XYZ file of C-alpha atoms in Angstrom:
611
model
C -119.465 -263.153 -23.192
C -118.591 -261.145 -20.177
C -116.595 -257.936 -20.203
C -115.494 -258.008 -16.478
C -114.108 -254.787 -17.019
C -117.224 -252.875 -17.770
C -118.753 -254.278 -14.462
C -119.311 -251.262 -11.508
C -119.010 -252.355 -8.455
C -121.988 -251.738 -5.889
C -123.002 -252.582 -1.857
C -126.744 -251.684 -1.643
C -127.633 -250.428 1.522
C -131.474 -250.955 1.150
C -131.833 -253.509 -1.490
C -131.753 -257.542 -1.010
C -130.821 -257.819 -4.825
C -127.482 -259.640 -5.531
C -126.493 -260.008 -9.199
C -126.420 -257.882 -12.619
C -128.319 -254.727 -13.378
C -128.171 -253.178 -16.092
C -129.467 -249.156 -15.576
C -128.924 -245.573 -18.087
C -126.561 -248.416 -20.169
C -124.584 -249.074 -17.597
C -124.099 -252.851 -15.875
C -123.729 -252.569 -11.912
C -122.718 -255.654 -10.186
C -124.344 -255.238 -6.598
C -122.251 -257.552 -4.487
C -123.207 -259.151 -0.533
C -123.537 -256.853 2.352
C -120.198 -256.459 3.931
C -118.606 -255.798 0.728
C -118.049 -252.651 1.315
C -114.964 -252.282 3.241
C -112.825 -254.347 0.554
C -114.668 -253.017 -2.795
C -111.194 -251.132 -3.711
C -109.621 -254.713 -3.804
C -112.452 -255.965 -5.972
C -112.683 -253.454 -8.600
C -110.671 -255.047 -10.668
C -110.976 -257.945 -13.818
C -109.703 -260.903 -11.870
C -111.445 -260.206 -8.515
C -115.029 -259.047 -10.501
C -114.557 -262.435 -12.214
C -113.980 -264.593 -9.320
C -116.714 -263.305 -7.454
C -119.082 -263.560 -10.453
C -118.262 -267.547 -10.563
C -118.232 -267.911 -6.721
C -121.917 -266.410 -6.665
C -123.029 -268.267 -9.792
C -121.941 -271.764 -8.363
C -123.578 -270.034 -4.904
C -126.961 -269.651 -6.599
C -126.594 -273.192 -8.200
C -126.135 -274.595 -4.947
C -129.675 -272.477 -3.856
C -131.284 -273.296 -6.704
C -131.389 -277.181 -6.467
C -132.335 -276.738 -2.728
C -134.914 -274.890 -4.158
C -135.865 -277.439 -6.236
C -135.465 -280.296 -4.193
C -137.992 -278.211 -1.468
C -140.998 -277.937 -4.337
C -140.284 -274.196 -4.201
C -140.046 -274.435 -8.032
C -139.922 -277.030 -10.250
C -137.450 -278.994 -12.194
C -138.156 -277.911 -15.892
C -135.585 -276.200 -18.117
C -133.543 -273.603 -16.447
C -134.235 -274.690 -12.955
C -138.061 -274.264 -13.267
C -140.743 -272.228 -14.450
C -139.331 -268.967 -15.828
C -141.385 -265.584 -17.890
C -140.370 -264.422 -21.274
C -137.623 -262.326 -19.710
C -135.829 -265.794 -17.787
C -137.187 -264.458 -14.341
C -137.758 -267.382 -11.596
C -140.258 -266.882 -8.939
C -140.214 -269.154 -6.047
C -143.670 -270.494 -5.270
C -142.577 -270.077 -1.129
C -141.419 -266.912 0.304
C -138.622 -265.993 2.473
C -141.121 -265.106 5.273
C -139.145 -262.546 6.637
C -141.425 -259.712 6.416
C -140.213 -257.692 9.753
C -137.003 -257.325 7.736
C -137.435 -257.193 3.741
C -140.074 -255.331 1.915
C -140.383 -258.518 -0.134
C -141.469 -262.107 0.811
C -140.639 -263.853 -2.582
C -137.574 -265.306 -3.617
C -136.640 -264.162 -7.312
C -134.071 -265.651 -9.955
C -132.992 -263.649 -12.821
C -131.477 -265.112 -15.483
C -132.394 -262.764 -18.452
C -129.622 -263.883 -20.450
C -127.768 -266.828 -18.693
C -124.975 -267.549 -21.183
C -123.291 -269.829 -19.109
C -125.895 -272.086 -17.917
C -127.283 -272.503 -21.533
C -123.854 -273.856 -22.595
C -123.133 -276.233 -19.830
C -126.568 -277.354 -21.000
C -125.596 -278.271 -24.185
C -123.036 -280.889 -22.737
C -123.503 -284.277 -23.492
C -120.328 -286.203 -22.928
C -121.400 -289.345 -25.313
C -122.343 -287.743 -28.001
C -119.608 -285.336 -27.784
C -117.219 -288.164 -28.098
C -119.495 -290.000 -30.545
C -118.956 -286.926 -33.184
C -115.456 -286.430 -32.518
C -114.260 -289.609 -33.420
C -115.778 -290.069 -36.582
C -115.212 -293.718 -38.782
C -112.490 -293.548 -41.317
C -110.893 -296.369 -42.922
C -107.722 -297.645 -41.512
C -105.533 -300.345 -42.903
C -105.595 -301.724 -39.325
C -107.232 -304.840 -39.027
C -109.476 -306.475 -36.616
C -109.612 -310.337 -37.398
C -112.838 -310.789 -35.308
C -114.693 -308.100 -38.377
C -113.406 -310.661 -41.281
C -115.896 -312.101 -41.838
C -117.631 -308.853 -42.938
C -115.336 -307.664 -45.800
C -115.079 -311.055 -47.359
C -117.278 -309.675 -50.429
C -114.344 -307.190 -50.870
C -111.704 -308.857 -50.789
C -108.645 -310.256 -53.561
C -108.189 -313.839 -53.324
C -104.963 -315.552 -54.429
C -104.291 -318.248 -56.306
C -103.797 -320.520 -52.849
C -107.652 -319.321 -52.447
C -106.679 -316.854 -49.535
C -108.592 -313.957 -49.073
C -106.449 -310.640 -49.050
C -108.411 -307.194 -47.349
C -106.434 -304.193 -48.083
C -108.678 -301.956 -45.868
C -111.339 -301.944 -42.881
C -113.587 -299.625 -41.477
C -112.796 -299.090 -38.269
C -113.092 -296.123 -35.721
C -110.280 -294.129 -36.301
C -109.242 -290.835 -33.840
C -108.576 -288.351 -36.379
C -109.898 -285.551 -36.644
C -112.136 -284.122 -39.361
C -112.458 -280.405 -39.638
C -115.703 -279.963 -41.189
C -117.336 -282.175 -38.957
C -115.495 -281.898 -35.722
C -114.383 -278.470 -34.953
C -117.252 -277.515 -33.563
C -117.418 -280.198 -31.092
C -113.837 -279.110 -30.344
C -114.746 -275.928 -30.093
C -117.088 -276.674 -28.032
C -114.874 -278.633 -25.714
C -112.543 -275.258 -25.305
C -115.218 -273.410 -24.135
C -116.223 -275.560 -21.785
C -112.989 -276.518 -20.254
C -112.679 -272.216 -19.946
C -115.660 -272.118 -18.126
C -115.247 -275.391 -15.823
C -111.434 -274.544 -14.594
C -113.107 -270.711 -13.293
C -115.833 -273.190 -11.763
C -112.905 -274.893 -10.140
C -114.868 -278.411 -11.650
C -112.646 -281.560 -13.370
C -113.113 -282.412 -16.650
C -112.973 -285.247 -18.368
C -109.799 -286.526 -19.715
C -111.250 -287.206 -23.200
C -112.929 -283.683 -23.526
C -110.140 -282.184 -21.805
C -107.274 -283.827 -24.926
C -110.452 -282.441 -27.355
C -109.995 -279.074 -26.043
C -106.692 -278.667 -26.349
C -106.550 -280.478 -29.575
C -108.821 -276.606 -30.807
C -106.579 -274.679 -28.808
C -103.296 -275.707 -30.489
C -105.260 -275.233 -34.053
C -105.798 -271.740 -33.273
C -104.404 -270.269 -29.800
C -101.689 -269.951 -28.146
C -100.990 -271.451 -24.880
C -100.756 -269.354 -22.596
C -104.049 -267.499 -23.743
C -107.270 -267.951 -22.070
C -110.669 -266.712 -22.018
C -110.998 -265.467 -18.725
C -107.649 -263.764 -18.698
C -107.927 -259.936 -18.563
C -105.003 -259.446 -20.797
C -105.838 -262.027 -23.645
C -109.870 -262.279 -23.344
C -110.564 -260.161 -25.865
C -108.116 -261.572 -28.925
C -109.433 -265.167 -27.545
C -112.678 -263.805 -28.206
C -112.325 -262.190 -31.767
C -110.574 -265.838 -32.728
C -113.505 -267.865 -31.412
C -115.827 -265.663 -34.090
C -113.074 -266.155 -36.984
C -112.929 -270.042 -36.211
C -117.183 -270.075 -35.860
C -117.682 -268.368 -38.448
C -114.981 -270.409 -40.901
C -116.360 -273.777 -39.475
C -119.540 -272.492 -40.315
C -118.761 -271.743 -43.574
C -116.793 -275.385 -44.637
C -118.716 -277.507 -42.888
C -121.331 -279.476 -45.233
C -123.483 -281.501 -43.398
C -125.219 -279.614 -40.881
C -127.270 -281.861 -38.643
C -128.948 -281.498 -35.505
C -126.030 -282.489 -33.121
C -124.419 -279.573 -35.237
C -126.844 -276.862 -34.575
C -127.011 -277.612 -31.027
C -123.361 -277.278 -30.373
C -122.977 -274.066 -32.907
C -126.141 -272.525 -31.236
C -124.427 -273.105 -27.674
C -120.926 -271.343 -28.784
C -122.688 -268.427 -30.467
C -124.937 -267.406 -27.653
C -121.621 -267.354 -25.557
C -119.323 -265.575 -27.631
C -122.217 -262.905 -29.197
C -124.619 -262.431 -26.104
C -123.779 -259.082 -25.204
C -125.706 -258.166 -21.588
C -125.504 -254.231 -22.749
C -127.980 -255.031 -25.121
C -130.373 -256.216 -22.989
C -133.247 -254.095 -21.054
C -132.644 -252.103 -18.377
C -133.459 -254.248 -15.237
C -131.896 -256.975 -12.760
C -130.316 -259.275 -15.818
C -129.018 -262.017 -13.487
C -128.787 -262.748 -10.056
C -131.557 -263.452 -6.706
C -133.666 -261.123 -4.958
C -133.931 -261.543 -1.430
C -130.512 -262.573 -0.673
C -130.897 -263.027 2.997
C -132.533 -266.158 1.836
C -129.536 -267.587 0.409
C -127.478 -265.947 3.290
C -129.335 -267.841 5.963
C -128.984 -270.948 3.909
C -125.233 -270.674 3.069
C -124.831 -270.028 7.560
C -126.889 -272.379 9.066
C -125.805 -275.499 6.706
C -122.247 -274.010 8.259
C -123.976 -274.938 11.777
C -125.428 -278.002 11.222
C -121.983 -279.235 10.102
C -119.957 -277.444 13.214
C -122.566 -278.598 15.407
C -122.841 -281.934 17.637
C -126.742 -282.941 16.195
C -127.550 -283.576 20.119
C -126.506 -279.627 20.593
C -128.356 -278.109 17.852
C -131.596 -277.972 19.647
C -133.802 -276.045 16.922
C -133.191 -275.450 13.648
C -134.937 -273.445 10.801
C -134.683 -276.107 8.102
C -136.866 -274.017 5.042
C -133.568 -273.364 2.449
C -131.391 -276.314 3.872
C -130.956 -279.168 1.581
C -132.375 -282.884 2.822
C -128.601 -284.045 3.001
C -127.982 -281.198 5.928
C -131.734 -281.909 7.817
C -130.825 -285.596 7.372
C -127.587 -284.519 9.493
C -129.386 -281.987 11.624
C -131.500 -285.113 12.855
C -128.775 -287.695 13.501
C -129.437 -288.284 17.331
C -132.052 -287.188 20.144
C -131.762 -283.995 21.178
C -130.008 -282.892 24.455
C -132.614 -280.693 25.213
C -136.014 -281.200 23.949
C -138.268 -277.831 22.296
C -140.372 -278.776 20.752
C -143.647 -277.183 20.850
C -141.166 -274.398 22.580
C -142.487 -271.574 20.588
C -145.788 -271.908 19.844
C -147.488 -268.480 21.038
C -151.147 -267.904 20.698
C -151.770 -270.092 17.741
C -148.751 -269.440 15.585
C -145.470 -271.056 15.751
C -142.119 -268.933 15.866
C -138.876 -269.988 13.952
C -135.896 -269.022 15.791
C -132.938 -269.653 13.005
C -130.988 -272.074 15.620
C -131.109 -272.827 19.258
C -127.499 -274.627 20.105
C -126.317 -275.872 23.835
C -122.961 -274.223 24.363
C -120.187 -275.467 27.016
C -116.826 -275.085 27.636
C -115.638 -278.516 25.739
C -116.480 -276.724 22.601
C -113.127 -274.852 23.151
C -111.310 -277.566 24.651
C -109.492 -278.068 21.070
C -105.579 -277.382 21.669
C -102.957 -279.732 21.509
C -100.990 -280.124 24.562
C -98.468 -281.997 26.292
C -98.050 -283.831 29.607
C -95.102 -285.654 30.790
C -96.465 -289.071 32.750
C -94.312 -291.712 35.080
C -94.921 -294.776 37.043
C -95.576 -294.028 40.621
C -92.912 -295.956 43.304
C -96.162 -297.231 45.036
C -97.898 -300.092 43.344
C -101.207 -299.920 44.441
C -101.378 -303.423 46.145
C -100.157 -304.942 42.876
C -102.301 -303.431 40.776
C -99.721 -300.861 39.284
C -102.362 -298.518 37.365
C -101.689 -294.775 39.263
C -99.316 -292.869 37.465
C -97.528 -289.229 38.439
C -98.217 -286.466 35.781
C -96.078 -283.309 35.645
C -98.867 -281.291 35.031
C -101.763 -282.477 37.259
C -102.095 -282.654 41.218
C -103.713 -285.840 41.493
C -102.222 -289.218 41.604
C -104.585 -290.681 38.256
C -105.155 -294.418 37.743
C -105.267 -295.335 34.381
C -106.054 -298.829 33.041
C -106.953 -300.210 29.937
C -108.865 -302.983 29.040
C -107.582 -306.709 29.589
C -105.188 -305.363 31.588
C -102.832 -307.850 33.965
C -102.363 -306.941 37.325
C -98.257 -307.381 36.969
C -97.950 -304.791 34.067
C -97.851 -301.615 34.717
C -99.920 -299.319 32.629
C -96.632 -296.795 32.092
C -95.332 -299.512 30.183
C -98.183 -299.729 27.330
C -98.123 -296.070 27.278
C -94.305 -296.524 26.517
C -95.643 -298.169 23.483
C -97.577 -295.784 21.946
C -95.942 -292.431 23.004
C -92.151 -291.200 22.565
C -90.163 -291.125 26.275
C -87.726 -288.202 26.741
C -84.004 -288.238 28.181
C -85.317 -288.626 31.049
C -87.345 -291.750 30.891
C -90.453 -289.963 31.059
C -93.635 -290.913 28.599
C -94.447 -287.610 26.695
C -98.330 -287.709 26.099
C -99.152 -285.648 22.946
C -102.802 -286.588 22.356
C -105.876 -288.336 23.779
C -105.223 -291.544 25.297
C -106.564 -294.376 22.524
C -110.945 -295.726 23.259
C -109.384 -298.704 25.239
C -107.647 -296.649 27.683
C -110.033 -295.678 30.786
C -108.717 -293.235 34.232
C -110.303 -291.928 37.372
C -109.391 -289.383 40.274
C -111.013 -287.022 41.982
C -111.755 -283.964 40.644
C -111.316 -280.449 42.443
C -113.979 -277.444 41.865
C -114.312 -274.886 40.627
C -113.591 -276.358 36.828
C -111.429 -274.633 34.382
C -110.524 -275.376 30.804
C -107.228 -277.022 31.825
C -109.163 -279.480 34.594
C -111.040 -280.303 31.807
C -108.444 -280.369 29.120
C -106.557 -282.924 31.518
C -110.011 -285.250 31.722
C -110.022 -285.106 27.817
C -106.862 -286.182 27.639
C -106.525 -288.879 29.845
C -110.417 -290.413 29.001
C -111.817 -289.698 32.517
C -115.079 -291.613 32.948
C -117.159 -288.207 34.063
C -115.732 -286.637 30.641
C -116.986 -289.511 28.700
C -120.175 -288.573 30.058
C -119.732 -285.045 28.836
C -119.072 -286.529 25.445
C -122.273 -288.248 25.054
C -124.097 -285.542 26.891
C -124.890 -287.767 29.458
C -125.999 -285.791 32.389
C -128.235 -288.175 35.106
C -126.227 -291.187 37.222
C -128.543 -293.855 36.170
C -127.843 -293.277 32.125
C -124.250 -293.125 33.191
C -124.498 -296.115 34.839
C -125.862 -298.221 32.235
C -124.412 -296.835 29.110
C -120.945 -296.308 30.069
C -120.194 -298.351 33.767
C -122.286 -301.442 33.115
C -121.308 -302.602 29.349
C -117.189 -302.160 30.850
C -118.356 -304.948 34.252
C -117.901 -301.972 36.876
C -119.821 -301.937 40.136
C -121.709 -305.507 39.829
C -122.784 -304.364 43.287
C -123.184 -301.343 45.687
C -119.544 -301.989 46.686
C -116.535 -303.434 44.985
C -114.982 -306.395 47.008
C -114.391 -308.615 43.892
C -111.653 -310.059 42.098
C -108.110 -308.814 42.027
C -107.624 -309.738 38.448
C -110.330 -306.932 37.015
C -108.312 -303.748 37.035
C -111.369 -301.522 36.339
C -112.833 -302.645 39.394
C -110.520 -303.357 41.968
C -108.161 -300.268 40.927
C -110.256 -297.800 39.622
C -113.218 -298.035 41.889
C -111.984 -300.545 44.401
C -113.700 -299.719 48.225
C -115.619 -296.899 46.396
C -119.437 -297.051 47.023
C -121.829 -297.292 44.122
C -124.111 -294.601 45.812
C -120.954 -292.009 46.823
C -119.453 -292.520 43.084
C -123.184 -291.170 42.012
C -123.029 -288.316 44.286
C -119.432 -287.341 43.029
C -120.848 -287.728 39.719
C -124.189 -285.531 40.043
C -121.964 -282.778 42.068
C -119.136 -283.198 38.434
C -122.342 -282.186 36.446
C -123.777 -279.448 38.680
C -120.371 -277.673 38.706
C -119.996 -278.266 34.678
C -123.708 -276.874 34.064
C -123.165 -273.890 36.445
C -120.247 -272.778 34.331
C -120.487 -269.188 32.633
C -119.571 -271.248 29.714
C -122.459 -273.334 29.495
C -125.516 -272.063 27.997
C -128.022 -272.156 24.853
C -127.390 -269.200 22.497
C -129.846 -268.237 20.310
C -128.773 -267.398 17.060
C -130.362 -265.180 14.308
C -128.907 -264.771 11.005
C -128.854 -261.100 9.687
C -128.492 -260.109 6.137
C -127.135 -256.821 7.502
C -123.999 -254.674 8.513
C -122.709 -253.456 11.382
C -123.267 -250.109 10.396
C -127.279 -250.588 10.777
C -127.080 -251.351 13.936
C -124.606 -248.346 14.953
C -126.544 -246.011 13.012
C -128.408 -243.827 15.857
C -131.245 -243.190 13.786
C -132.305 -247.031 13.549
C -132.712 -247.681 17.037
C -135.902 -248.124 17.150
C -136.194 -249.771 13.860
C -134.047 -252.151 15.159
C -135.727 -252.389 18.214
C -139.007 -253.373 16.470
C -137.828 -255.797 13.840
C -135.341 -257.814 14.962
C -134.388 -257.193 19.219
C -138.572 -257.803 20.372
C -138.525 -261.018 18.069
C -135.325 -261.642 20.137
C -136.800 -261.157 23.903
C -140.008 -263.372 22.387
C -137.618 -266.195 21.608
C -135.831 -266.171 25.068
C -138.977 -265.526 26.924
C -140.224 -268.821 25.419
C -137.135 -270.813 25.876
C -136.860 -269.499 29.433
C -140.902 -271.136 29.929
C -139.104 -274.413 28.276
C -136.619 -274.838 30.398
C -138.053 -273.848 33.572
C -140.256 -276.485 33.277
C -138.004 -279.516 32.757
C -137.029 -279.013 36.835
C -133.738 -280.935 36.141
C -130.212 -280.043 36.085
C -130.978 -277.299 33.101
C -133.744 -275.210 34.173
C -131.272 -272.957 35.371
C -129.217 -272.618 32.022
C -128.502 -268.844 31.172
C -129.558 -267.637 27.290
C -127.561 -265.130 25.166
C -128.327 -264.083 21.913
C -126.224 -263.267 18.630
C -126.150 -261.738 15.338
C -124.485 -263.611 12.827
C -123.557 -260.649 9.969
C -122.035 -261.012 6.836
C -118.302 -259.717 6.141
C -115.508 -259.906 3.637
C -111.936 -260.981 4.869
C -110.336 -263.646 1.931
C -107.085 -263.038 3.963
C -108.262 -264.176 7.005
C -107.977 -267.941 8.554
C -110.753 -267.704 10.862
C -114.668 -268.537 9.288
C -116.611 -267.324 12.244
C -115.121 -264.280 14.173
C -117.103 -262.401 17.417
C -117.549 -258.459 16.901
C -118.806 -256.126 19.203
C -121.893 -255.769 21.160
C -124.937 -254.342 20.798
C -127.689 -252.765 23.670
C -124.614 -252.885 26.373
C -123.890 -256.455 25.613
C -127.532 -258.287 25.662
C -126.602 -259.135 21.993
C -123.128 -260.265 20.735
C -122.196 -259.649 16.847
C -120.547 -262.648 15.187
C -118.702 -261.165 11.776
C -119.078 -264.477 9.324
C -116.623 -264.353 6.769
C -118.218 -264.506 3.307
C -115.179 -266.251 1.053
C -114.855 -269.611 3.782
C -118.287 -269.701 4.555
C -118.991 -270.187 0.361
C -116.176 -272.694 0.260
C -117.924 -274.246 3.448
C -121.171 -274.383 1.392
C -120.134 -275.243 -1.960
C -117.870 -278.332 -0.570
């Protein structure tokens, strides 16, 4: 059992180990980088236990990617382990510009809690629990097997007096332990933040009303240790009355008394439990957090090595935007940037707004699909599909939206798939232009949305399947709306140029461009620290002018519409802020601007990776 209280509380600043060491009979908990700051908060019995069960279910998480990669294997404790329960991955972190160590290492000298969850086996659990006892129930389907026993009368009718039938009560020499059992494990699952099963749950508190009170609790800094000395009395009594010992009994009594007597201060001096190389995990925990943020057609290279198949599976969903591969090969070795993602400015197009919309007094010959907006310049024309000519489109937007006093249709969100508009759009673009598009399904946005960026794609994948422009110019039928109010008179050729220019002017944007992201296992304070300049400048900012040399190469020689796309960089650093809202904040600068800090906070990005 852990004394949370005897913990100390330690941020390395030159040491990837995260976990429990024991050293001169003391046990130091070395916590994340970025700790540091909020360590005065920690110190205590209810934050050092938290954070011990958010970084064990962490390293579970790691370990079965581990596994699942062949980096060790599936036997026992999560693989092959020494003597002392130390894993070694068979693949290293490869980081060897930034860690003195390649390997990835698992302690788990003395693993209390994993050996117990081990031990749980929900059937046969149950199966010892509810023992058979005979009940003067009866079941008339088991007659048939107690007619040897029974009385018969004089009318020849057999009378049973008794069957043996499962019966839930409890028996204390044979059962406690599995209750006992149950409490412990129920303890342990509700810090784990797991559900338990009804059945074990009613088990454990069936032990905890034999012997606790309840409000007391294991984990609970002000009744852990009387919980404690009861769970020895009640072992040790159970122990002691029970008569038939059997396997099923040794495993369960074996399980409780590692628990409640495995005392960490006796072991060695020495990591006890916990990872080396952290920055492993750390890169693992930030870019699963990108895969799931990220569009798959915008995450243009990824460093898959610690990511579980589930997040590659999702990394790989669709064809990327902008092909790299074979980007960084470089005299016969092949870089690994962490991830490459395309950037623009409908990533931050996420806001809720509200335009006021009305029917225009003209018709538009009959067609009645331009509407006035409060909020944008242009006249739009906004259909939807099987549209009639004689109903205006303000009136189906009456449908769906709320109207104000003054008759006018309040439009709080996205207009629904069906719904289609067009106008002409006015340079340069801004996020409200663009905002408006979004809102109102503009057919150059939908383009945006499936990063459709040449006239002929658009054309066939968006145009075409809807019946618009059959031919070079619309002179058709007065009953299609699309055509002959959206695009009537418009040339097929002069829509494609308005298009192309749409895209130019989007791509050109400051706010479109592939950022190259590196993940960091380190603090800010490295990288202010005058003394590590050029330490920093030969680990991790040459790597960093490599990668965008390369990727400049790539896209230069595409000669399309993104040859021209600007590059940034950032470090993605690790921080502590369990008050904060916000999972991914930007920081400061480093080498005036050329690289932008992003401060990840720790607590949501573990939620993000354990969910």
């Amino acid at each position: 059992m852990i004394n949370f209280n005897s913990l100390k509380l330690i941020v390395p600043d030159n040491y990837s180990f995260v976990g429990i060491q024991k050293k001169d009979n003391e046990l130091y908990f070395y916590l994340p980088k970025g700790f540091d700051a909020r360590l005065s908060e920690l110190d205590t019995f209810v934050g050092k236990r938290d954070l011990f069960f958010l970084l064990y279910k962490i390293f579970g998480t790691f370990k079965e990617i581990c596994i699942e990669k062949g980096y060790i294997d599936d036997l026992d404790e999560f693989g092959t382990q020494d003597r002392d329960g130390v894993i070694n991955s068979h693949r290293g972190s490869e980081i060897e510009d930034e860690e003195d160590d390649s390997e990835n290492i698992f302690y788990s000298k003395l693993d209390i809690i994993t050996n117990f969850l081990k031990a749980y086996e929900e059937p046969k659990i149950l199966a010892l629990a509810y023992r058979l006892g005979k009940s003067n129930k009866f079941d008339v389907s088991q007659i048939h097997k107690y007619l040897h026993q029974a009385v018969y009368l004089p009318n020849h009718a057999a009378y049973v007096d008794e069957m043996l039938l499962p019966r839930r009560v409890m028996q204390f020499e044979s059962t406690d332990i599995v209750t006992m059992y149950c409490y412990i494990f129920c303890e342990i699952k509700q810090q784990l933040g797991e559900v338990v099963n009804a059945e074990i749950t009613a088990l454990a508190e069936r032990f905890r009303q034999h012997h606790l009170g309840n409000q007391d609790s294991l984990f609970d800094e002000h009744s852990y240790e009387q919980v404690l000395d009861i769970l020895k009395d009640a072992l040790e009594t159970i122990d002691h009355n029970t008569p038939i010992k059997d396997a099923d009994y040794w495993q369960y009594y074996e399980a409780i008394k590692l628990f409640i007597y495995g005392n960490w201060h006796h072991a060695e001096n020495g990591e006890i439990w916990g990872i080396k190389n952290f920055h492993s995990v750390w890169e693992s925990m930030c870019l699963t957090y990108i895969v799931q943020i990220t569009d798959p057609s915008l995450l243009l290279h990824l460093d898959d090595r610690y990511l579980s198949s589930k997040t590659v599976e999702r990394a790989k969903l669709s064809t990327k935007l902008i092909n790299l591969s074979n980007a960084f090969n470089i005299n016969g070795s092949s870089l690994k940037p962490d991830a490459i993602v395309f950037e623009s400015i409908t990533n931050k197009i996420k806001g809720d707004k509200t335009y006021k919309v009305y029917a225009n007094n003209w018709n538009d010959y009959g067609y009645k699909t331009i509407i006035k907006c409060l909020n944008i310049d242009s006249n739009p024309s906004v259909g939807y599909i099987g549209q009639e000519t004689n109903n205006h489109t303000i009136n189906k937007l009456q449908e769906l939206y709320k109207i104000d006093s003054s008759g006018k249709v309040i439009i709080n969100a996205p207009l629904p798939n069906n719904f289609y508009s067009f106008w002409e759009i006015d340079f340069p673009l801004d996020l409200e232009s663009l905002h408006q598009m979004y809102y109102f399904n503009h057919f150059f946005y939908l383009a945006l949305t499936k990063q459709i960026t040449d006239w002929d794609r658009f054309n066939k994948e968006i145009l075409q399947p809807l019946g618009i422009f059959s031919g070079s110019l619309y002179k058709g039928s007065r009953d299609d709306v699309f055509n002959a109010s959206l695009f009537r008179d418009k040339d097929y050729k002069l829509i494609g140029e308005k298009f192309n220019n749409f895209i130019r002017h989007f791509l050109n944007q400051d706010e479109c461009f592939c950022e190259i992201i590196d993940i960091k296992y380190l603090d800010t304070k490295y990288f202010q620290d005058p003394n590590k300049i050029e330490e920093i400048k030969r680990r991790s900012v040459r790597k960093q002018f490599v990668y965008e040399h390369l990727l400049q190469k790539a896209l230069e020689k595409r000669n399309d519409q993104y040859s021209n796309l600007s590059i940034r960089s950032s470090f993605w650093l690790p921080s502590y802020l369990p008050d904060d809202s916000e999972l991914l904040q930007d920081s400061s600068t480093f080498m005036d601007g050329y690289i932008k800090f992003k401060n990840v906070n720790f607590k949501l990005l573990a939620e993000n990776y354990l969910g």
